[in-house]
């Protein structure tokens, strides 16, 4: 997830989201990812100021079937690298916390042995160079293809390095968060 805004209020909202997710998952028996995100949306909407919201991606991976079931509430679409193909996982609903009755959908995708899945925040793709051009998803995908057989930490380091080189600045314009998973 990624909270709109910065500072203490954004950190507190992320802590609230994490706490709500832990509570929901502990109490849930068989609940869909869409139901979890819809409930989270209602909780955040009811307990925060109108201008506070977050993008949110929630997935559950079943290692025995290789299926990833997910719901994406306005978060940048995670990227699945399968051989020479890059697939952006769909956004299936709006941000969480902005509207009381938002609807969310659930999707499934197969993750094969050796596939690479990258979930990331917009701080990875939105930094701009001196000409105002964003780094963008295509450049990120190029980095993933180039380093897809490397270790996870190496891939994150190369992506971070590419973004910093793109901006020409030693400081980040926004937080950059990346999570990598591989199919087994």
Short mmCIF file of N, CA and C in Angstrom, two decimals, residues 1-156:
data_model
loop_
_atom_site.label_atom_id
_atom_site.label_comp_id
_atom_site.label_asym_id
_atom_site.label_seq_id
_atom_site.Cartn_x
_atom_site.Cartn_y
_atom_site.Cartn_z
N UNK A 1 0.82 -1.19 0.00
CA UNK A 1 0.00 0.00 0.00
C UNK A 1 0.86 1.24 0.00
N UNK A 2 0.23 2.35 -0.32
CA UNK A 2 0.91 3.63 -0.33
C UNK A 2 -0.11 4.70 0.07
N UNK A 3 0.19 5.42 1.12
CA UNK A 3 -0.71 6.42 1.67
C UNK A 3 -0.48 7.76 1.00
N UNK A 4 -1.57 8.47 0.70
CA UNK A 4 -1.46 9.83 0.17
C UNK A 4 -0.95 10.74 1.28
N UNK A 5 0.00 11.58 0.94
CA UNK A 5 0.55 12.51 1.92
C UNK A 5 1.86 12.02 2.49
N UNK A 6 2.37 12.80 3.39
CA UNK A 6 3.68 12.51 4.00
C UNK A 6 3.61 12.80 5.49
N UNK A 7 4.65 12.44 6.19
CA UNK A 7 4.78 12.78 7.60
C UNK A 7 4.03 11.86 8.54
N UNK A 8 3.82 12.39 9.74
CA UNK A 8 3.23 11.61 10.83
C UNK A 8 1.83 11.12 10.49
N UNK A 9 0.98 11.97 9.88
CA UNK A 9 -0.39 11.55 9.60
C UNK A 9 -0.40 10.39 8.59
N UNK A 10 0.47 10.42 7.60
CA UNK A 10 0.55 9.32 6.63
C UNK A 10 1.05 8.05 7.31
N UNK A 11 2.04 8.20 8.18
CA UNK A 11 2.58 7.03 8.90
C UNK A 11 1.51 6.41 9.80
N UNK A 12 0.73 7.26 10.46
CA UNK A 12 -0.33 6.74 11.33
C UNK A 12 -1.41 6.03 10.52
N UNK A 13 -1.75 6.57 9.34
CA UNK A 13 -2.74 5.90 8.50
C UNK A 13 -2.22 4.54 8.04
N UNK A 14 -0.95 4.44 7.66
CA UNK A 14 -0.39 3.15 7.25
C UNK A 14 -0.41 2.17 8.42
N UNK A 15 -0.10 2.65 9.62
CA UNK A 15 -0.17 1.78 10.80
C UNK A 15 -1.59 1.30 11.04
N UNK A 16 -2.57 2.17 10.83
CA UNK A 16 -3.98 1.80 10.96
C UNK A 16 -4.35 0.74 9.93
N UNK A 17 -3.91 0.92 8.70
CA UNK A 17 -4.19 -0.05 7.63
C UNK A 17 -3.58 -1.41 7.97
N UNK A 18 -2.33 -1.40 8.43
CA UNK A 18 -1.69 -2.67 8.79
C UNK A 18 -2.43 -3.36 9.93
N UNK A 19 -2.83 -2.60 10.93
CA UNK A 19 -3.56 -3.17 12.06
C UNK A 19 -4.91 -3.74 11.61
N UNK A 20 -5.62 -2.98 10.78
CA UNK A 20 -6.91 -3.46 10.28
C UNK A 20 -6.76 -4.74 9.47
N UNK A 21 -5.72 -4.80 8.64
CA UNK A 21 -5.48 -6.01 7.85
C UNK A 21 -5.18 -7.21 8.73
N UNK A 22 -4.34 -7.02 9.73
CA UNK A 22 -4.02 -8.13 10.64
C UNK A 22 -5.27 -8.62 11.34
N UNK A 23 -6.11 -7.69 11.80
CA UNK A 23 -7.35 -8.07 12.48
C UNK A 23 -8.28 -8.83 11.54
N UNK A 24 -8.44 -8.32 10.32
CA UNK A 24 -9.32 -8.98 9.36
C UNK A 24 -8.85 -10.39 9.04
N UNK A 25 -7.56 -10.52 8.81
CA UNK A 25 -7.03 -11.84 8.42
C UNK A 25 -7.07 -12.83 9.57
N UNK A 26 -6.89 -12.34 10.79
CA UNK A 26 -6.97 -13.23 11.95
C UNK A 26 -8.40 -13.72 12.17
N UNK A 27 -9.38 -12.85 11.90
CA UNK A 27 -10.78 -13.19 12.13
C UNK A 27 -11.41 -13.93 10.95
N UNK A 28 -10.82 -13.80 9.79
CA UNK A 28 -11.43 -14.34 8.57
C UNK A 28 -11.24 -15.84 8.49
N UNK A 29 -12.28 -16.48 8.05
CA UNK A 29 -12.17 -17.89 7.71
C UNK A 29 -11.86 -17.96 6.23
N UNK A 30 -12.89 -18.02 5.44
CA UNK A 30 -12.76 -18.04 4.00
C UNK A 30 -13.35 -16.75 3.45
N UNK A 31 -12.49 -15.78 3.19
CA UNK A 31 -12.93 -14.49 2.71
C UNK A 31 -12.13 -14.14 1.47
N UNK A 32 -12.76 -13.51 0.52
CA UNK A 32 -12.06 -13.19 -0.72
C UNK A 32 -11.20 -11.94 -0.55
N UNK A 33 -10.22 -11.79 -1.43
CA UNK A 33 -9.38 -10.59 -1.39
C UNK A 33 -10.23 -9.35 -1.63
N UNK A 34 -11.23 -9.44 -2.49
CA UNK A 34 -12.10 -8.29 -2.75
C UNK A 34 -12.88 -7.91 -1.50
N UNK A 35 -13.36 -8.89 -0.74
CA UNK A 35 -14.09 -8.60 0.49
C UNK A 35 -13.18 -7.94 1.52
N UNK A 36 -11.94 -8.41 1.62
CA UNK A 36 -10.98 -7.84 2.56
C UNK A 36 -10.73 -6.37 2.22
N UNK A 37 -10.49 -6.08 0.94
CA UNK A 37 -10.20 -4.70 0.53
C UNK A 37 -11.44 -3.82 0.70
N UNK A 38 -12.62 -4.33 0.40
CA UNK A 38 -13.85 -3.55 0.59
C UNK A 38 -14.06 -3.22 2.06
N UNK A 39 -13.82 -4.16 2.94
CA UNK A 39 -13.96 -3.92 4.37
C UNK A 39 -12.91 -2.91 4.84
N UNK A 40 -11.70 -3.06 4.38
CA UNK A 40 -10.65 -2.10 4.71
C UNK A 40 -11.04 -0.70 4.24
N UNK A 41 -11.58 -0.60 3.04
CA UNK A 41 -12.03 0.69 2.50
C UNK A 41 -13.05 1.33 3.44
N UNK A 42 -14.04 0.57 3.87
CA UNK A 42 -15.07 1.12 4.75
C UNK A 42 -14.48 1.57 6.08
N UNK A 43 -13.55 0.78 6.62
CA UNK A 43 -12.94 1.14 7.90
C UNK A 43 -12.11 2.42 7.78
N UNK A 44 -11.33 2.53 6.73
CA UNK A 44 -10.50 3.72 6.54
C UNK A 44 -11.38 4.94 6.29
N UNK A 45 -12.40 4.78 5.47
CA UNK A 45 -13.31 5.90 5.19
C UNK A 45 -13.97 6.41 6.47
N UNK A 46 -14.38 5.49 7.33
CA UNK A 46 -15.09 5.85 8.55
C UNK A 46 -14.18 6.48 9.61
N UNK A 47 -12.88 6.21 9.54
CA UNK A 47 -12.01 6.63 10.63
C UNK A 47 -10.97 7.69 10.26
N UNK A 48 -11.03 8.22 9.04
CA UNK A 48 -10.02 9.20 8.64
C UNK A 48 -10.67 10.43 8.00
N UNK A 49 -9.87 11.47 7.86
CA UNK A 49 -10.31 12.70 7.21
C UNK A 49 -10.56 12.41 5.73
N UNK A 50 -11.46 13.18 5.10
CA UNK A 50 -11.82 12.92 3.69
C UNK A 50 -10.65 12.93 2.72
N UNK A 51 -9.62 13.71 3.00
CA UNK A 51 -8.49 13.78 2.07
C UNK A 51 -7.47 12.67 2.27
N UNK A 52 -7.71 11.80 3.23
CA UNK A 52 -6.79 10.69 3.49
C UNK A 52 -7.27 9.42 2.81
N UNK A 53 -6.41 8.83 2.04
CA UNK A 53 -6.71 7.58 1.35
C UNK A 53 -5.40 6.88 1.03
N UNK A 54 -5.50 5.69 0.51
CA UNK A 54 -4.30 4.93 0.17
C UNK A 54 -4.57 4.08 -1.06
N UNK A 55 -3.52 3.83 -1.82
CA UNK A 55 -3.62 2.79 -2.84
C UNK A 55 -3.29 1.49 -2.12
N UNK A 56 -3.86 0.39 -2.58
CA UNK A 56 -3.68 -0.85 -1.83
C UNK A 56 -3.79 -2.06 -2.75
N UNK A 57 -2.81 -2.93 -2.64
CA UNK A 57 -2.79 -4.18 -3.40
C UNK A 57 -2.73 -5.31 -2.38
N UNK A 58 -3.62 -6.30 -2.54
CA UNK A 58 -3.65 -7.42 -1.61
C UNK A 58 -3.76 -8.71 -2.41
N UNK A 59 -2.82 -9.62 -2.18
CA UNK A 59 -2.83 -10.89 -2.89
C UNK A 59 -2.57 -12.05 -1.96
N UNK A 60 -3.11 -13.19 -2.35
CA UNK A 60 -2.88 -14.44 -1.63
C UNK A 60 -2.37 -15.45 -2.64
N UNK A 61 -1.21 -16.02 -2.35
CA UNK A 61 -0.59 -16.99 -3.25
C UNK A 61 -0.79 -18.40 -2.70
N UNK A 62 -1.27 -19.29 -3.54
CA UNK A 62 -1.44 -20.70 -3.19
C UNK A 62 -0.29 -21.47 -3.85
N UNK A 63 0.68 -21.84 -3.04
CA UNK A 63 1.87 -22.52 -3.56
C UNK A 63 1.58 -23.87 -4.19
N UNK A 64 0.52 -24.55 -3.74
CA UNK A 64 0.23 -25.87 -4.31
C UNK A 64 -0.35 -25.77 -5.71
N UNK A 65 -1.13 -24.73 -5.98
CA UNK A 65 -1.72 -24.58 -7.32
C UNK A 65 -0.95 -23.59 -8.19
N UNK A 66 -0.13 -22.75 -7.55
CA UNK A 66 0.58 -21.73 -8.30
C UNK A 66 -0.30 -20.53 -8.65
N UNK A 67 -1.47 -20.42 -8.02
CA UNK A 67 -2.38 -19.31 -8.33
C UNK A 67 -2.22 -18.16 -7.35
N UNK A 68 -2.16 -16.96 -7.90
CA UNK A 68 -2.18 -15.75 -7.11
C UNK A 68 -3.57 -15.13 -7.27
N UNK A 69 -4.26 -14.96 -6.16
CA UNK A 69 -5.56 -14.31 -6.15
C UNK A 69 -5.33 -12.92 -5.57
N UNK A 70 -5.83 -11.89 -6.28
CA UNK A 70 -5.52 -10.53 -5.83
C UNK A 70 -6.66 -9.56 -6.09
N UNK A 71 -6.58 -8.45 -5.35
CA UNK A 71 -7.44 -7.29 -5.55
C UNK A 71 -6.54 -6.07 -5.49
N UNK A 72 -6.73 -5.16 -6.44
CA UNK A 72 -5.89 -3.98 -6.52
C UNK A 72 -6.75 -2.73 -6.41
N UNK A 73 -6.62 -2.04 -5.28
CA UNK A 73 -7.36 -0.80 -5.04
C UNK A 73 -6.53 0.41 -5.44
N UNK A 74 -6.45 0.67 -6.74
CA UNK A 74 -5.80 1.87 -7.24
C UNK A 74 -4.29 1.91 -7.13
N UNK A 75 -3.66 0.79 -6.80
CA UNK A 75 -2.20 0.74 -6.65
C UNK A 75 -1.55 0.53 -8.02
N UNK A 76 -0.33 1.00 -8.20
CA UNK A 76 0.34 0.71 -9.48
C UNK A 76 0.30 -0.81 -9.73
N UNK A 77 0.00 -1.20 -10.96
CA UNK A 77 -0.17 -2.63 -11.23
C UNK A 77 1.14 -3.40 -11.07
N UNK A 78 1.17 -4.41 -10.20
CA UNK A 78 2.36 -5.24 -10.12
C UNK A 78 2.68 -5.83 -11.50
N UNK A 79 3.95 -6.14 -11.70
CA UNK A 79 4.42 -6.62 -12.99
C UNK A 79 4.86 -8.08 -12.82
N UNK A 80 4.33 -8.94 -13.68
CA UNK A 80 4.71 -10.35 -13.71
C UNK A 80 5.58 -10.59 -14.93
N UNK A 81 6.80 -11.06 -14.69
CA UNK A 81 7.72 -11.41 -15.78
C UNK A 81 7.69 -12.93 -15.93
N UNK A 82 7.28 -13.37 -17.11
CA UNK A 82 7.22 -14.79 -17.45
C UNK A 82 8.02 -14.95 -18.74
N UNK A 83 9.26 -15.42 -18.62
CA UNK A 83 10.12 -15.53 -19.80
C UNK A 83 10.35 -14.16 -20.42
N UNK A 84 9.92 -14.00 -21.67
CA UNK A 84 10.11 -12.73 -22.39
C UNK A 84 8.84 -11.88 -22.39
N UNK A 85 7.88 -12.21 -21.51
CA UNK A 85 6.61 -11.50 -21.47
C UNK A 85 6.45 -10.77 -20.13
N UNK A 86 6.01 -9.53 -20.21
CA UNK A 86 5.68 -8.75 -19.01
C UNK A 86 4.17 -8.51 -19.00
N UNK A 87 3.54 -8.83 -17.88
CA UNK A 87 2.10 -8.62 -17.72
C UNK A 87 1.89 -7.71 -16.53
N UNK A 88 1.09 -6.67 -16.72
CA UNK A 88 0.70 -5.80 -15.62
C UNK A 88 -0.60 -6.34 -15.03
N UNK A 89 -0.59 -6.61 -13.74
CA UNK A 89 -1.79 -7.12 -13.09
C UNK A 89 -2.80 -5.99 -12.94
N UNK A 90 -4.02 -6.26 -13.31
CA UNK A 90 -5.07 -5.23 -13.39
C UNK A 90 -5.34 -4.50 -12.08
N UNK A 91 -5.77 -3.25 -12.22
CA UNK A 91 -6.36 -2.51 -11.11
C UNK A 91 -7.83 -2.92 -11.09
N UNK A 92 -8.32 -3.35 -9.93
CA UNK A 92 -9.68 -3.90 -9.86
C UNK A 92 -10.63 -3.07 -9.00
N UNK A 93 -10.22 -1.87 -8.66
CA UNK A 93 -11.06 -0.98 -7.88
C UNK A 93 -10.32 0.31 -7.59
N UNK A 94 -11.00 1.24 -6.95
CA UNK A 94 -10.41 2.53 -6.66
C UNK A 94 -9.61 2.50 -5.36
N UNK A 95 -8.97 3.60 -5.04
CA UNK A 95 -8.19 3.71 -3.81
C UNK A 95 -9.06 3.40 -2.60
N UNK A 96 -8.43 3.02 -1.49
CA UNK A 96 -9.18 2.72 -0.27
C UNK A 96 -9.27 3.96 0.61
N UNK A 97 -10.45 4.16 1.18
CA UNK A 97 -10.67 5.24 2.13
C UNK A 97 -11.28 6.50 1.54
N UNK A 98 -11.42 6.58 0.23
CA UNK A 98 -11.93 7.81 -0.39
C UNK A 98 -13.45 7.81 -0.53
N UNK A 99 -14.05 6.65 -0.72
CA UNK A 99 -15.49 6.55 -0.95
C UNK A 99 -16.05 5.43 -0.10
N UNK A 100 -17.21 5.62 0.51
CA UNK A 100 -17.71 4.64 1.49
C UNK A 100 -18.14 3.30 0.90
N UNK A 101 -18.59 3.27 -0.33
CA UNK A 101 -19.16 2.04 -0.87
C UNK A 101 -18.45 1.57 -2.14
N UNK A 102 -17.17 1.76 -2.20
CA UNK A 102 -16.43 1.34 -3.40
C UNK A 102 -16.53 -0.17 -3.59
N UNK A 103 -16.62 -0.57 -4.84
CA UNK A 103 -16.69 -1.99 -5.19
C UNK A 103 -15.31 -2.45 -5.67
N UNK A 104 -14.93 -3.65 -5.30
CA UNK A 104 -13.64 -4.21 -5.69
C UNK A 104 -13.86 -5.59 -6.30
N UNK A 105 -13.03 -5.92 -7.25
CA UNK A 105 -13.10 -7.23 -7.89
C UNK A 105 -11.84 -8.01 -7.57
N UNK A 106 -11.96 -9.30 -7.74
CA UNK A 106 -10.87 -10.22 -7.48
C UNK A 106 -10.42 -10.83 -8.81
N UNK A 107 -9.14 -11.04 -8.97
CA UNK A 107 -8.59 -11.69 -10.15
C UNK A 107 -7.65 -12.81 -9.72
N UNK A 108 -7.40 -13.73 -10.64
CA UNK A 108 -6.43 -14.80 -10.41
C UNK A 108 -5.49 -14.88 -11.59
N UNK A 109 -4.25 -15.20 -11.28
CA UNK A 109 -3.26 -15.41 -12.33
C UNK A 109 -2.32 -16.51 -11.89
N UNK A 110 -1.90 -17.33 -12.85
CA UNK A 110 -0.96 -18.42 -12.55
C UNK A 110 0.45 -17.86 -12.50
N UNK A 111 1.19 -18.30 -11.49
CA UNK A 111 2.59 -17.93 -11.34
C UNK A 111 3.39 -19.22 -11.56
N UNK A 112 4.15 -19.27 -12.64
CA UNK A 112 4.90 -20.48 -12.97
C UNK A 112 6.28 -20.47 -12.29
N UNK A 113 6.88 -21.62 -12.26
CA UNK A 113 8.22 -21.76 -11.71
C UNK A 113 9.17 -20.80 -12.43
N UNK A 114 9.88 -19.98 -11.67
CA UNK A 114 10.82 -19.04 -12.24
C UNK A 114 10.25 -17.68 -12.60
N UNK A 115 8.91 -17.54 -12.58
CA UNK A 115 8.32 -16.23 -12.85
C UNK A 115 8.75 -15.24 -11.77
N UNK A 116 8.78 -13.99 -12.15
CA UNK A 116 9.17 -12.92 -11.24
C UNK A 116 8.00 -11.95 -11.12
N UNK A 117 7.59 -11.67 -9.90
CA UNK A 117 6.50 -10.72 -9.66
C UNK A 117 7.06 -9.55 -8.86
N UNK A 118 6.84 -8.34 -9.36
CA UNK A 118 7.28 -7.14 -8.66
C UNK A 118 6.08 -6.28 -8.34
N UNK A 119 5.88 -6.01 -7.05
CA UNK A 119 4.90 -5.03 -6.60
C UNK A 119 5.71 -3.82 -6.13
N UNK A 120 5.21 -2.62 -6.41
CA UNK A 120 6.00 -1.43 -6.13
C UNK A 120 5.08 -0.23 -5.90
N UNK A 121 5.63 0.80 -5.30
CA UNK A 121 4.88 2.04 -5.13
C UNK A 121 5.21 3.00 -6.27
N UNK A 122 4.40 4.05 -6.39
CA UNK A 122 4.59 5.01 -7.48
C UNK A 122 5.89 5.79 -7.36
N UNK A 123 6.54 5.73 -6.22
CA UNK A 123 7.84 6.37 -6.06
C UNK A 123 8.91 5.74 -6.93
N UNK A 124 8.64 4.56 -7.47
CA UNK A 124 9.58 3.89 -8.37
C UNK A 124 9.40 4.39 -9.80
N UNK A 125 8.19 4.59 -10.24
CA UNK A 125 7.94 4.92 -11.65
C UNK A 125 7.71 6.41 -11.91
N UNK A 126 7.38 7.20 -10.90
CA UNK A 126 7.04 8.59 -11.14
C UNK A 126 8.17 9.61 -11.02
N UNK A 127 9.35 9.26 -10.50
CA UNK A 127 10.43 10.26 -10.47
C UNK A 127 10.75 10.77 -11.87
N UNK A 128 11.03 12.07 -11.94
CA UNK A 128 11.26 12.72 -13.22
C UNK A 128 12.72 13.07 -13.41
N UNK A 129 13.13 13.12 -14.68
CA UNK A 129 14.48 13.58 -15.01
C UNK A 129 14.45 15.10 -15.16
N UNK A 130 15.55 15.67 -15.59
CA UNK A 130 15.66 17.13 -15.71
C UNK A 130 14.68 17.71 -16.73
N UNK A 131 14.14 16.88 -17.63
CA UNK A 131 13.21 17.35 -18.66
C UNK A 131 11.75 17.11 -18.29
N UNK A 132 11.51 16.63 -17.06
CA UNK A 132 10.15 16.40 -16.61
C UNK A 132 9.56 15.09 -17.06
N UNK A 133 10.39 14.18 -17.60
CA UNK A 133 9.90 12.86 -18.04
C UNK A 133 9.97 11.89 -16.87
N UNK A 134 8.88 11.16 -16.65
CA UNK A 134 8.87 10.16 -15.58
C UNK A 134 9.69 8.93 -15.97
N UNK A 135 10.23 8.25 -14.96
CA UNK A 135 10.97 7.01 -15.19
C UNK A 135 10.06 6.00 -15.89
N UNK A 136 8.88 5.79 -15.37
CA UNK A 136 7.84 5.00 -16.03
C UNK A 136 7.97 3.49 -15.91
N UNK A 137 6.87 2.82 -16.23
CA UNK A 137 6.80 1.36 -16.15
C UNK A 137 7.69 0.67 -17.19
N UNK A 138 7.78 1.23 -18.39
CA UNK A 138 8.57 0.57 -19.44
C UNK A 138 10.04 0.46 -19.05
N UNK A 139 10.59 1.52 -18.46
CA UNK A 139 11.99 1.46 -18.03
C UNK A 139 12.15 0.46 -16.89
N UNK A 140 11.17 0.42 -15.99
CA UNK A 140 11.20 -0.55 -14.90
C UNK A 140 11.16 -1.97 -15.46
N UNK A 141 10.31 -2.21 -16.43
CA UNK A 141 10.23 -3.53 -17.06
C UNK A 141 11.55 -3.89 -17.74
N UNK A 142 12.18 -2.93 -18.38
CA UNK A 142 13.49 -3.18 -19.00
C UNK A 142 14.50 -3.64 -17.96
N UNK A 143 14.51 -2.99 -16.79
CA UNK A 143 15.42 -3.39 -15.71
C UNK A 143 15.10 -4.81 -15.27
N UNK A 144 13.80 -5.13 -15.14
CA UNK A 144 13.41 -6.48 -14.71
C UNK A 144 13.86 -7.54 -15.72
N UNK A 145 13.66 -7.27 -17.01
CA UNK A 145 14.11 -8.23 -18.03
C UNK A 145 15.63 -8.42 -17.98
N UNK A 146 16.33 -7.32 -17.85
CA UNK A 146 17.80 -7.37 -17.86
C UNK A 146 18.36 -8.17 -16.68
N UNK A 147 17.68 -8.10 -15.54
CA UNK A 147 18.22 -8.72 -14.32
C UNK A 147 17.32 -9.82 -13.75
N UNK A 148 16.41 -10.37 -14.56
CA UNK A 148 15.42 -11.30 -14.01
C UNK A 148 16.00 -12.57 -13.40
N UNK A 149 17.19 -12.96 -13.77
CA UNK A 149 17.79 -14.17 -13.19
C UNK A 149 18.65 -13.85 -11.96
N UNK A 150 18.83 -12.57 -11.66
CA UNK A 150 19.62 -12.16 -10.49
C UNK A 150 18.81 -12.42 -9.22
N UNK A 151 19.48 -12.31 -8.10
CA UNK A 151 18.80 -12.43 -6.82
C UNK A 151 17.87 -11.26 -6.58
N UNK A 152 16.93 -11.44 -5.68
CA UNK A 152 15.93 -10.42 -5.41
C UNK A 152 16.55 -9.10 -4.96
N UNK A 153 17.52 -9.17 -4.03
CA UNK A 153 18.17 -7.94 -3.56
C UNK A 153 18.91 -7.23 -4.68
N UNK A 154 19.51 -7.98 -5.57
CA UNK A 154 20.22 -7.41 -6.71
C UNK A 154 19.24 -6.69 -7.65
N UNK A 155 18.09 -7.30 -7.89
CA UNK A 155 17.09 -6.67 -8.77
C UNK A 155 16.62 -5.35 -8.17
N UNK A 156 16.35 -5.34 -6.88
CA UNK A 156 15.91 -4.11 -6.22
C UNK A 156 17.01 -3.06 -6.28
#
